[in-house]
XYZ file of C-alpha atoms in Angstrom:
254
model
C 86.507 55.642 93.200
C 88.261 56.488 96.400
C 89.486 60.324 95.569
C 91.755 60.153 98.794
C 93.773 57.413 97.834
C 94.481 58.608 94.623
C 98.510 59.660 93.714
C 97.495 62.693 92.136
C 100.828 65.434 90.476
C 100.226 68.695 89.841
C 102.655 70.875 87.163
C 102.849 73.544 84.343
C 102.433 72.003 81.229
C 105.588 71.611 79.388
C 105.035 70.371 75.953
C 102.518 70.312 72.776
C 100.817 66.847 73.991
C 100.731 68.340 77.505
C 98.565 71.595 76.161
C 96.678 68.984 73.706
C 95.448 67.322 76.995
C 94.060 70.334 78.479
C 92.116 71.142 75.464
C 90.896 67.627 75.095
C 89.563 67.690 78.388
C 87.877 71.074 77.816
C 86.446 69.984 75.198
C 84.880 66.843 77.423
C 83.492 69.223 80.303
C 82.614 72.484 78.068
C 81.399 71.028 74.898
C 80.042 67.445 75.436
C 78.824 67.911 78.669
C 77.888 71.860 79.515
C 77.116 72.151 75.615
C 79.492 74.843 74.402
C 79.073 75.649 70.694
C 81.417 78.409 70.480
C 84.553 79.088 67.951
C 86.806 77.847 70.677
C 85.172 74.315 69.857
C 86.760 71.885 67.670
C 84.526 68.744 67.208
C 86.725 67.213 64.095
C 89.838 67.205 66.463
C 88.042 67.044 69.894
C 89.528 70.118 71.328
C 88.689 73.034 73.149
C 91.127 75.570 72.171
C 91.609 79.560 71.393
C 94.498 81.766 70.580
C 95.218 82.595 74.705
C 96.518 79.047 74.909
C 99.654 79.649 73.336
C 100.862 82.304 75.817
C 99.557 81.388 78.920
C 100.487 78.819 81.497
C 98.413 75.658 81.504
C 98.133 74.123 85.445
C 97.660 70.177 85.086
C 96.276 67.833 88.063
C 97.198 64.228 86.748
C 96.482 60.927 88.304
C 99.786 58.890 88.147
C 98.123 55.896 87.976
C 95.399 56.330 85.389
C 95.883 54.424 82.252
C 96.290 56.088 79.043
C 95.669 60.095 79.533
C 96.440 60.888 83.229
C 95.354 64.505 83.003
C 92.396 64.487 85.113
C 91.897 68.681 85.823
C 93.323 71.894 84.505
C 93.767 75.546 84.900
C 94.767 78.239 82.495
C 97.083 80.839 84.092
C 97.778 84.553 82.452
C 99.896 87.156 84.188
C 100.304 90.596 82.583
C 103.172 89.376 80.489
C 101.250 86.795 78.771
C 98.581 89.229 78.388
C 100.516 91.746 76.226
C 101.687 88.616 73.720
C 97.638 87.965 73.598
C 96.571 91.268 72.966
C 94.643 91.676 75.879
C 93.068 89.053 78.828
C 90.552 86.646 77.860
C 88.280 88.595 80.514
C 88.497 91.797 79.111
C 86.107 90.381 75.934
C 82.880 90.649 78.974
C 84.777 92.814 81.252
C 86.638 96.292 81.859
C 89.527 95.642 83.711
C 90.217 99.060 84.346
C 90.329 99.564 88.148
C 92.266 96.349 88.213
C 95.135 97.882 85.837
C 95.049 101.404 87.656
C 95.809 99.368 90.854
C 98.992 98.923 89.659
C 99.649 95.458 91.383
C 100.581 92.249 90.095
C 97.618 90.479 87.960
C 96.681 86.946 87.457
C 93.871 86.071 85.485
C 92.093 82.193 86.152
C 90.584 80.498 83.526
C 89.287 77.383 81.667
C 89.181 75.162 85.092
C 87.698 71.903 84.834
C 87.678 68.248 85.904
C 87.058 65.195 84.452
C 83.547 64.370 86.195
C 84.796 61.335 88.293
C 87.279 63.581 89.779
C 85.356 66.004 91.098
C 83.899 66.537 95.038
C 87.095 68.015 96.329
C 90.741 66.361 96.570
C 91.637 66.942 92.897
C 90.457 70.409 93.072
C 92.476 70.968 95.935
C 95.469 69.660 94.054
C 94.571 72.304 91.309
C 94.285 75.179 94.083
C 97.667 74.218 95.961
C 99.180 74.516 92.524
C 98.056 77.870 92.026
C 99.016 78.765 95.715
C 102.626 77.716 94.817
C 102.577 79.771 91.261
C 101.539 82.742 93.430
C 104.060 82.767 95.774
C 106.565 81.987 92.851
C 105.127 84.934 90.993
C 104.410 87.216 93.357
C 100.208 87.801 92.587
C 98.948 90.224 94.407
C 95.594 90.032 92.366
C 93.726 87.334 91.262
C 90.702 87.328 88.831
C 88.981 85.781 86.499
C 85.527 85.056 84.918
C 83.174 81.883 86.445
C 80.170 80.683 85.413
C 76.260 79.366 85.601
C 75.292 76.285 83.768
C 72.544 78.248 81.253
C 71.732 81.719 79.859
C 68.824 82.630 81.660
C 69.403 85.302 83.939
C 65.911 84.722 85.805
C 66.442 81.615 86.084
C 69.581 82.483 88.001
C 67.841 85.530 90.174
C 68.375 84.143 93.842
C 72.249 83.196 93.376
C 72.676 86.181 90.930
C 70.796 88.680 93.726
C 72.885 87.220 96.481
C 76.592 87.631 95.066
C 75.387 91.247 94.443
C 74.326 91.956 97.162
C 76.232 90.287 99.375
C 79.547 90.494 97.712
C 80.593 93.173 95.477
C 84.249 94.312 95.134
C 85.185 97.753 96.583
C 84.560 100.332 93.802
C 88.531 100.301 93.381
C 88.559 96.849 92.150
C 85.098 96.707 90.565
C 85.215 95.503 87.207
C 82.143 95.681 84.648
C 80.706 94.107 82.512
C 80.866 95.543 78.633
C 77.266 94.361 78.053
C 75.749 94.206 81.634
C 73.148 91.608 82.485
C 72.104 93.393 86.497
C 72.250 90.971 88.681
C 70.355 92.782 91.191
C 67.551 90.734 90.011
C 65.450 90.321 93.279
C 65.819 93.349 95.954
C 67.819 92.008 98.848
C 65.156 91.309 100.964
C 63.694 89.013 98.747
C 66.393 87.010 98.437
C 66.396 83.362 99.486
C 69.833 83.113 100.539
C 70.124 79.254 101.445
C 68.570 78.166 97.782
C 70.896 81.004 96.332
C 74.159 79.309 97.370
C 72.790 75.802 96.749
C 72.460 77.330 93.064
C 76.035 78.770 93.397
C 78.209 76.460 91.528
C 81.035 74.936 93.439
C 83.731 76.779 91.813
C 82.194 79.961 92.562
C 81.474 79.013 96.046
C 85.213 78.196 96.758
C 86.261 81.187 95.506
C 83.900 83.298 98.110
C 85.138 80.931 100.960
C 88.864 82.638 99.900
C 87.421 86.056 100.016
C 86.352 86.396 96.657
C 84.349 89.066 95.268
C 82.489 90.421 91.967
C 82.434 92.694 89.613
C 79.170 94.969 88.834
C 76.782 92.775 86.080
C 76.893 89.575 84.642
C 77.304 88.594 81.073
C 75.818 86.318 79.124
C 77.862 84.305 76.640
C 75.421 81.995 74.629
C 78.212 80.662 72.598
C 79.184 78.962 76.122
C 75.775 78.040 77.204
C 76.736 80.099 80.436
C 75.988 83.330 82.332
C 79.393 84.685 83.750
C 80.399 86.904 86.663
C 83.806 88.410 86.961
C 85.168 87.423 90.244
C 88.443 88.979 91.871
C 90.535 88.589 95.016
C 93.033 90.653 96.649
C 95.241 87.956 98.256
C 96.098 91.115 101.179
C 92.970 90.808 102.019
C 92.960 86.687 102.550
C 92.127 86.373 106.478
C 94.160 83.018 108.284
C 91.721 80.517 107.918
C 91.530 81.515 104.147
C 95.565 81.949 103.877
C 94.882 78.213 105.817
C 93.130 76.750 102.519
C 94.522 78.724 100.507
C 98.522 78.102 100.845
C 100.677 75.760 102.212
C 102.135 75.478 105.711
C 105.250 77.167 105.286
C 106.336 74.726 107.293
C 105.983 71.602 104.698
């Protein structure tokens, strides 16, 4: 499949069978393939599903052309708003949020991403990220955060790309979340660290999210009804330099 000659749309879900297609696809990526057991997992009905999908906004990357379900990635979007009908965010379950309410600045939490395998190795998740440009310019984020994750939930498995985004990339103390039931990930000492087989173990998501000046929170956390091992990531979008703002947004020009 040629990804660049694909007529790929990008929207907010609008309706029930819109927000039915997100979860089914979930439910492909996180349960079927990553093996997530979890209460968010439906088998009978084939969803992937959980009481913050009823509030928040659901970002959908569709092929036009594909026969039968077109929605081919997704996104779940939660500002503060949607956040106070919830309860709380869906981060704060693993993380205090604390510095990142005390900022007082304009919150947007990412979540639930995923593409259908065939779709992945860049355009379509570009289609997913200009969306979320747009919806931040529309909104007016200042903050954006959210958790991301390792295939697995063995920490030492995970100790050179763990080490590294410690190390290497913390959040200022001002926006440093942490984790409610810390995993360190200072697993190896910094100079122990093998830094090229550290981001070759970085997932992709987590490595496009450091390319747009991304940073974590202190500790991981392990969630082994998700088969994963989760890091808080956050980005001030001030603090985006112009080859970032480049990827990041469109030319306000187009």
């Amino acid at each position: 499949m040629s990804l660049s000659k694909i007529d790929f749309s990008v929207r907010l879900a609008r309706t029930t069978e819109d927000l039915r297609a997100a979860q089914r696809l979930r439910y492909e990526v996180f349960a079927r393939e990553l093996g997530a057991t979890g209460g968010s997992v439906d088998h009978a009905l084939g969803l992937e599903r959980d009481r913050f999908d009823e509030v928040a906004d659901h970002l959908l990357v569709l092929d036009t052309q594909r026969a039968g379900d077109p929605v081919v990635g997704v996104y779940r979007l939660m500002q503060c708003h949607h956040a106070r009908a919830a309860g709380r965010f869906y981060s704060e379950e693993e993380y205090d949020l604390s510095p990142l309410y005390r900022s007082g600045r304009s919150l947007l939490e990412l979540g639930r991403s995923c593409l259908r395998r065939e779709y992945r190795g860049g355009t379509a998740m570009m289609q997913l990220w200009q969306g979320i440009a747009d919806y931040v310019k529309d909104h007016g984020i200042e903050i954006l955060f959210g958790v991301a994750s390792f295939h697995g939930t063995d920490p030492q498995a995970l100790a050179h790309p763990l080490s590294n985004l410690h190390h290497q990339y913390r959040a200022p103390e001002a926006l440093r979340v942490r984790a409610r039931v810390a995993q360190r990930m200072d697993i190896l000492p910094a100079d122990k660290v093998d830094r090229r087989r550290a981001m070759l173990e970085t997932p992709a998501l987590i490595k496009a999210y450091l390319r747009l000046g991304g940073m974590v929170g202190e500790g991981a956390f392990v969630d082994h009804g998700f088969n994963t091992t989760d890091v808080c990531m956050v980005m001030d979008t001030a603090r985006l330099n112009a080859r970032q703002k480049a990827l990041y947004a469109k030319d306000a020009a187009s």
